[in-house]
Amino acid sequence: MVSCSLLEVLLEGLVEVLVEVQVLVLVEVLVEVLLEVLLEVLVEVQVVVLVEVLVEVLLEVLVEVLLEVSVGDQVLLGFLLLRLDLSLLASVFQHMELFQEFVVVAQTSQSWSQS
């Protein structure tokens, strides 16, 4: 009879420990998933904000320049700005790719360190 109640106490203790470990693992997984989602959102937001700022600056410069030049020069300037805009966008996309590669490397090194 004594060994049976001792066994019950040990089993109850084991169940409590397993529940606590399971909760800790669940919390760890949730934190990891939330960090991954947050990282993805931050990358997307950062890219959107970067493009938004670049477009705003380009528009401000365009308005200032157009106010100072003649109509004939405005046409020429329009073509130049179009070329500049396309090369600037290409540069932005190149930087976005480099930033995304950095994020992938950071995630990979993080998963290696957790292993």
CSV table of N, CA and C in Angstrom, one decimal:
chain,number,residue,atom,x,y,z
A,1,MET,N,0.8,-1.2,0.0
A,1,MET,CA,0.0,0.0,0.0
A,1,MET,C,0.9,1.3,0.0
A,2,VAL,N,1.9,1.2,0.8
A,2,VAL,CA,2.8,2.4,0.9
A,2,VAL,C,3.5,2.7,-0.5
A,3,SER,N,4.0,1.6,-1.1
A,3,SER,CA,4.6,1.7,-2.4
A,3,SER,C,3.7,2.2,-3.5
A,4,CYS,N,2.4,1.9,-3.4
A,4,CYS,CA,1.4,2.4,-4.3
A,4,CYS,C,1.2,3.9,-4.2
A,5,SER,N,1.1,4.4,-3.0
A,5,SER,CA,0.9,5.8,-2.8
A,5,SER,C,2.2,6.6,-3.2
A,6,LEU,N,3.3,6.0,-2.9
A,6,LEU,CA,4.6,6.6,-3.3
A,6,LEU,C,4.7,6.7,-4.8
A,7,LEU,N,4.3,5.6,-5.5
A,7,LEU,CA,4.2,5.6,-7.0
A,7,LEU,C,3.3,6.6,-7.5
A,8,GLU,N,2.1,6.8,-6.9
A,8,GLU,CA,1.2,7.8,-7.3
A,8,GLU,C,1.8,9.2,-7.2
A,9,VAL,N,2.5,9.5,-6.0
A,9,VAL,CA,3.1,10.8,-5.8
A,9,VAL,C,4.2,11.0,-6.9
A,10,LEU,N,5.0,10.0,-7.2
A,10,LEU,CA,6.0,10.2,-8.2
A,10,LEU,C,5.4,10.4,-9.6
A,11,LEU,N,4.4,9.7,-9.9
A,11,LEU,CA,3.7,9.9,-11.2
A,11,LEU,C,3.1,11.3,-11.3
A,12,GLU,N,2.5,11.7,-10.2
A,12,GLU,CA,1.9,13.1,-10.2
A,12,GLU,C,3.0,14.1,-10.4
A,13,GLY,N,4.1,14.0,-9.7
A,13,GLY,CA,5.2,14.9,-9.9
A,13,GLY,C,5.8,14.8,-11.3
A,14,LEU,N,5.9,13.6,-11.9
A,14,LEU,CA,6.3,13.5,-13.2
A,14,LEU,C,5.4,14.2,-14.2
A,15,VAL,N,4.1,14.0,-14.0
A,15,VAL,CA,3.1,14.7,-14.9
A,15,VAL,C,3.3,16.2,-14.8
A,16,GLU,N,3.4,16.7,-13.5
A,16,GLU,CA,3.6,18.2,-13.4
A,16,GLU,C,4.8,18.7,-14.1
A,17,VAL,N,5.9,17.9,-14.0
A,17,VAL,CA,7.2,18.3,-14.7
A,17,VAL,C,7.0,18.3,-16.2
A,18,LEU,N,6.4,17.2,-16.7
A,18,LEU,CA,6.1,17.1,-18.1
A,18,LEU,C,5.2,18.3,-18.6
A,19,VAL,N,4.2,18.6,-17.9
A,19,VAL,CA,3.4,19.7,-18.2
A,19,VAL,C,4.1,21.0,-18.3
A,20,GLU,N,5.0,21.3,-17.3
A,20,GLU,CA,5.8,22.5,-17.2
A,20,GLU,C,6.8,22.5,-18.4
A,21,VAL,N,7.4,21.4,-18.7
A,21,VAL,CA,8.4,21.3,-19.9
A,21,VAL,C,7.6,21.6,-21.2
A,22,GLN,N,6.4,21.0,-21.3
A,22,GLN,CA,5.7,21.2,-22.5
A,22,GLN,C,5.2,22.6,-22.7
A,23,VAL,N,4.9,23.3,-21.6
A,23,VAL,CA,4.5,24.7,-21.7
A,23,VAL,C,5.7,25.5,-22.1
A,24,LEU,N,6.9,25.2,-21.5
A,24,LEU,CA,8.1,26.0,-21.9
A,24,LEU,C,8.4,25.8,-23.3
A,25,VAL,N,8.3,24.5,-23.8
A,25,VAL,CA,8.6,24.3,-25.2
A,25,VAL,C,7.6,25.0,-26.1
A,26,LEU,N,6.3,25.0,-25.7
A,26,LEU,CA,5.3,25.7,-26.5
A,26,LEU,C,5.6,27.2,-26.5
A,27,VAL,N,6.0,27.8,-25.4
A,27,VAL,CA,6.3,29.2,-25.3
A,27,VAL,C,7.5,29.5,-26.2
A,28,GLU,N,8.5,28.7,-26.1
A,28,GLU,CA,9.7,28.9,-27.0
A,28,GLU,C,9.4,28.8,-28.4
A,29,VAL,N,8.5,27.9,-28.8
A,29,VAL,CA,8.1,27.8,-30.3
A,29,VAL,C,7.3,29.0,-30.6
A,30,LEU,N,6.4,29.5,-29.8
A,30,LEU,CA,5.6,30.7,-30.1
A,30,LEU,C,6.5,31.9,-30.2
A,31,VAL,N,7.5,32.0,-29.3
A,31,VAL,CA,8.4,33.2,-29.4
A,31,VAL,C,9.2,33.1,-30.7
A,32,GLU,N,9.6,31.9,-31.1
A,32,GLU,CA,10.4,31.8,-32.3
A,32,GLU,C,9.6,32.2,-33.5
A,33,VAL,N,8.3,31.7,-33.6
A,33,VAL,CA,7.4,32.0,-34.7
A,33,VAL,C,7.1,33.5,-34.8
A,34,LEU,N,6.9,34.1,-33.6
A,34,LEU,CA,6.6,35.5,-33.5
A,34,LEU,C,7.8,36.3,-34.0
A,35,LEU,N,9.0,35.9,-33.6
A,35,LEU,CA,10.2,36.6,-34.1
A,35,LEU,C,10.3,36.5,-35.6
A,36,GLU,N,10.1,35.3,-36.2
A,36,GLU,CA,10.2,35.2,-37.6
A,36,GLU,C,9.2,36.1,-38.3
A,37,VAL,N,7.9,36.1,-37.8
A,37,VAL,CA,6.9,36.9,-38.5
A,37,VAL,C,7.3,38.4,-38.3
A,38,LEU,N,7.8,38.8,-37.2
A,38,LEU,CA,8.2,40.2,-36.9
A,38,LEU,C,9.3,40.6,-37.9
A,39,LEU,N,10.3,39.7,-38.1
A,39,LEU,CA,11.4,39.9,-39.0
A,39,LEU,C,10.9,40.1,-40.4
A,40,GLU,N,10.0,39.3,-40.8
A,40,GLU,CA,9.4,39.4,-42.2
A,40,GLU,C,8.7,40.7,-42.4
A,41,VAL,N,7.9,41.1,-41.4
A,41,VAL,CA,7.1,42.3,-41.4
A,41,VAL,C,8.0,43.5,-41.4
A,42,LEU,N,9.1,43.5,-40.6
A,42,LEU,CA,10.0,44.6,-40.6
A,42,LEU,C,10.7,44.8,-41.9
A,43,VAL,N,11.1,43.6,-42.5
A,43,VAL,CA,11.8,43.7,-43.9
A,43,VAL,C,10.8,44.4,-44.9
A,44,GLU,N,9.5,43.9,-44.9
A,44,GLU,CA,8.6,44.5,-45.8
A,44,GLU,C,8.3,46.0,-45.5
A,45,VAL,N,8.2,46.3,-44.3
A,45,VAL,CA,7.9,47.7,-43.9
A,45,VAL,C,9.1,48.6,-44.2
A,46,GLN,N,10.3,48.1,-44.0
A,46,GLN,CA,11.5,48.8,-44.3
A,46,GLN,C,11.6,49.1,-45.7
A,47,VAL,N,11.3,48.1,-46.6
A,47,VAL,CA,11.4,48.3,-48.0
A,47,VAL,C,10.4,49.3,-48.5
A,48,VAL,N,9.2,49.2,-48.0
A,48,VAL,CA,8.1,50.1,-48.4
A,48,VAL,C,8.4,51.5,-47.9
A,49,VAL,N,8.9,51.7,-46.7
A,49,VAL,CA,9.3,53.0,-46.2
A,49,VAL,C,10.4,53.6,-47.1
A,50,LEU,N,11.4,52.8,-47.4
A,50,LEU,CA,12.5,53.2,-48.2
A,50,LEU,C,12.1,53.7,-49.6
A,51,VAL,N,11.2,53.0,-50.2
A,51,VAL,CA,10.7,53.4,-51.5
A,51,VAL,C,9.9,54.6,-51.4
A,52,GLU,N,9.1,54.7,-50.4
A,52,GLU,CA,8.2,55.9,-50.2
A,52,GLU,C,9.1,57.1,-50.0
A,53,VAL,N,10.1,57.0,-49.2
A,53,VAL,CA,11.0,58.2,-48.9
A,53,VAL,C,11.7,58.6,-50.2
A,54,LEU,N,12.2,57.6,-51.0
A,54,LEU,CA,12.9,57.9,-52.2
A,54,LEU,C,11.9,58.6,-53.2
A,55,VAL,N,10.7,58.1,-53.3
A,55,VAL,CA,9.7,58.8,-54.2
A,55,VAL,C,9.4,60.2,-53.8
A,56,GLU,N,9.3,60.4,-52.5
A,56,GLU,CA,9.0,61.7,-52.0
A,56,GLU,C,10.1,62.7,-52.3
A,57,VAL,N,11.3,62.2,-52.0
A,57,VAL,CA,12.5,63.1,-52.3
A,57,VAL,C,12.6,63.4,-53.8
A,58,LEU,N,12.4,62.4,-54.6
A,58,LEU,CA,12.4,62.6,-56.1
A,58,LEU,C,11.4,63.6,-56.5
A,59,LEU,N,10.2,63.5,-56.0
A,59,LEU,CA,9.1,64.5,-56.4
A,59,LEU,C,9.4,65.9,-55.9
A,60,GLU,N,10.0,66.0,-54.7
A,60,GLU,CA,10.4,67.4,-54.2
A,60,GLU,C,11.5,68.0,-55.1
A,61,VAL,N,12.5,67.2,-55.5
A,61,VAL,CA,13.5,67.7,-56.4
A,61,VAL,C,12.9,68.0,-57.7
A,62,LEU,N,12.1,67.2,-58.2
A,62,LEU,CA,11.5,67.4,-59.6
A,62,LEU,C,10.7,68.8,-59.6
A,63,VAL,N,9.9,69.0,-58.5
A,63,VAL,CA,9.1,70.2,-58.5
A,63,VAL,C,10.0,71.4,-58.4
A,64,GLU,N,11.1,71.4,-57.6
A,64,GLU,CA,12.0,72.5,-57.5
A,64,GLU,C,12.7,72.8,-58.8
A,65,VAL,N,13.1,71.7,-59.5
A,65,VAL,CA,13.8,71.9,-60.7
A,65,VAL,C,12.9,72.4,-61.8
A,66,LEU,N,11.7,71.9,-61.9
A,66,LEU,CA,10.8,72.3,-62.9
A,66,LEU,C,10.4,73.8,-62.8
A,67,LEU,N,10.4,74.3,-61.5
A,67,LEU,CA,10.0,75.7,-61.3
A,67,LEU,C,11.2,76.6,-61.8
A,68,GLU,N,12.4,76.1,-62.0
A,68,GLU,CA,13.5,76.9,-62.3
A,68,GLU,C,13.9,76.8,-63.8
A,69,VAL,N,13.4,75.9,-64.6
A,69,VAL,CA,13.8,75.7,-66.0
A,69,VAL,C,12.7,76.1,-66.9
A,70,SER,N,13.1,76.3,-68.2
A,70,SER,CA,12.1,76.7,-69.3
A,70,SER,C,11.4,75.4,-69.7
A,71,VAL,N,10.4,75.6,-70.6
A,71,VAL,CA,9.6,74.5,-71.0
A,71,VAL,C,10.4,73.5,-71.9
A,72,GLY,N,11.3,74.0,-72.7
A,72,GLY,CA,12.1,73.1,-73.5
A,72,GLY,C,13.0,72.3,-72.7
A,73,ASP,N,13.6,72.9,-71.7
A,73,ASP,CA,14.4,72.2,-70.8
A,73,ASP,C,13.7,71.2,-69.9
A,74,GLN,N,12.4,71.5,-69.7
A,74,GLN,CA,11.6,70.6,-68.9
A,74,GLN,C,11.4,69.2,-69.6
A,75,VAL,N,11.2,69.3,-70.9
A,75,VAL,CA,11.1,68.0,-71.7
A,75,VAL,C,12.4,67.2,-71.6
A,76,LEU,N,13.5,67.9,-71.8
A,76,LEU,CA,14.8,67.2,-71.7
A,76,LEU,C,15.0,66.7,-70.3
A,77,LEU,N,14.7,67.5,-69.4
A,77,LEU,CA,14.8,67.1,-68.0
A,77,LEU,C,13.9,65.9,-67.6
A,78,GLY,N,12.7,65.8,-68.2
A,78,GLY,CA,11.8,64.7,-68.0
A,78,GLY,C,12.5,63.4,-68.5
A,79,PHE,N,13.1,63.4,-69.7
A,79,PHE,CA,13.8,62.2,-70.1
A,79,PHE,C,15.0,61.8,-69.2
A,80,LEU,N,15.7,62.8,-68.8
A,80,LEU,CA,16.8,62.5,-67.8
A,80,LEU,C,16.3,62.0,-66.5
A,81,LEU,N,15.2,62.5,-66.0
A,81,LEU,CA,14.7,62.0,-64.7
A,81,LEU,C,14.2,60.6,-64.9
A,82,LEU,N,13.6,60.3,-66.1
A,82,LEU,CA,13.1,59.0,-66.3
A,82,LEU,C,14.3,58.0,-66.2
A,83,ARG,N,15.4,58.3,-66.9
A,83,ARG,CA,16.6,57.4,-66.8
A,83,ARG,C,17.1,57.3,-65.4
A,84,LEU,N,17.1,58.5,-64.7
A,84,LEU,CA,17.6,58.5,-63.3
A,84,LEU,C,16.7,57.6,-62.4
A,85,ASP,N,15.4,57.8,-62.6
A,85,ASP,CA,14.4,57.1,-61.8
A,85,ASP,C,14.6,55.6,-62.0
A,86,LEU,N,14.7,55.1,-63.3
A,86,LEU,CA,14.9,53.7,-63.5
A,86,LEU,C,16.2,53.2,-62.9
A,87,SER,N,17.3,53.9,-63.0
A,87,SER,CA,18.5,53.4,-62.4
A,87,SER,C,18.4,53.5,-60.9
A,88,LEU,N,17.7,54.5,-60.4
A,88,LEU,CA,17.6,54.5,-58.9
A,88,LEU,C,16.7,53.3,-58.4
A,89,LEU,N,15.7,53.0,-59.2
A,89,LEU,CA,14.8,51.9,-58.8
A,89,LEU,C,15.7,50.6,-58.9
A,90,ALA,N,16.5,50.5,-59.9
A,90,ALA,CA,17.3,49.3,-60.0
A,90,ALA,C,18.3,49.2,-58.8
A,91,SER,N,18.8,50.3,-58.4
A,91,SER,CA,19.7,50.3,-57.2
A,91,SER,C,18.9,50.0,-56.0
A,92,VAL,N,17.7,50.5,-55.8
A,92,VAL,CA,16.9,50.1,-54.6
A,92,VAL,C,16.6,48.6,-54.6
A,93,PHE,N,16.3,48.1,-55.7
A,93,PHE,CA,16.0,46.6,-55.8
A,93,PHE,C,17.2,45.8,-55.5
A,94,GLN,N,18.4,46.3,-55.9
A,94,GLN,CA,19.6,45.6,-55.7
A,94,GLN,C,19.9,45.6,-54.2
A,95,HIS,N,19.7,46.8,-53.5
A,95,HIS,CA,19.9,46.9,-52.1
A,95,HIS,C,18.9,46.0,-51.3
A,96,MET,N,17.7,45.9,-51.8
A,96,MET,CA,16.7,45.1,-51.2
A,96,MET,C,17.1,43.6,-51.2
A,97,GLU,N,17.7,43.2,-52.4
A,97,GLU,CA,18.1,41.8,-52.5
A,97,GLU,C,19.3,41.5,-51.5
A,98,LEU,N,20.2,42.5,-51.4
A,98,LEU,CA,21.3,42.3,-50.5
A,98,LEU,C,20.8,42.2,-49.1
A,99,PHE,N,19.8,43.1,-48.7
A,99,PHE,CA,19.3,43.1,-47.4
A,99,PHE,C,18.6,41.7,-47.1
A,100,GLN,N,17.8,41.2,-48.1
A,100,GLN,CA,17.1,39.9,-47.9
A,100,GLN,C,18.2,38.8,-47.7
A,101,GLU,N,19.3,38.9,-48.5
A,101,GLU,CA,20.3,37.9,-48.3
A,101,GLU,C,20.9,37.9,-46.9
A,102,PHE,N,21.1,39.2,-46.4
A,102,PHE,CA,21.6,39.3,-45.0
A,102,PHE,C,20.6,38.7,-44.0
A,103,VAL,N,19.3,38.9,-44.2
A,103,VAL,CA,18.3,38.3,-43.4
A,103,VAL,C,18.3,36.8,-43.4
A,104,VAL,N,18.5,36.2,-44.6
A,104,VAL,CA,18.6,34.8,-44.7
A,104,VAL,C,19.8,34.2,-44.0
A,105,VAL,N,20.9,34.9,-44.1
A,105,VAL,CA,22.2,34.5,-43.4
A,105,VAL,C,22.0,34.6,-41.9
A,106,ALA,N,21.3,35.7,-41.5
A,106,ALA,CA,21.1,35.8,-40.0
A,106,ALA,C,20.2,34.8,-39.5
A,107,GLN,N,19.1,34.4,-40.2
A,107,GLN,CA,18.2,33.4,-39.8
A,107,GLN,C,18.9,32.0,-39.8
A,108,THR,N,19.8,31.8,-40.8
A,108,THR,CA,20.5,30.5,-40.8
A,108,THR,C,21.4,30.4,-39.7
A,109,SER,N,22.2,31.4,-39.4
A,109,SER,CA,23.1,31.4,-38.3
A,109,SER,C,22.4,31.2,-36.9
A,110,GLN,N,21.2,31.8,-36.8
A,110,GLN,CA,20.4,31.7,-35.6
A,110,GLN,C,19.9,30.3,-35.4
A,111,SER,N,19.5,29.6,-36.5
A,111,SER,CA,19.0,28.3,-36.4
A,111,SER,C,20.2,27.3,-36.1
A,112,TRP,N,21.4,27.6,-36.6
A,112,TRP,CA,22.6,26.8,-36.3
A,112,TRP,C,22.9,27.0,-34.8
A,113,SER,N,22.8,28.2,-34.3
A,113,SER,CA,23.2,28.4,-32.9
A,113,SER,C,22.2,27.7,-32.0
A,114,GLN,N,20.9,27.6,-32.4
A,114,GLN,CA,19.9,26.9,-31.6
A,114,GLN,C,20.1,25.4,-31.6
A,115,SER,N,20.7,24.9,-32.7
A,115,SER,CA,20.9,23.4,-32.8
A,115,SER,C,21.8,22.9,-31.7
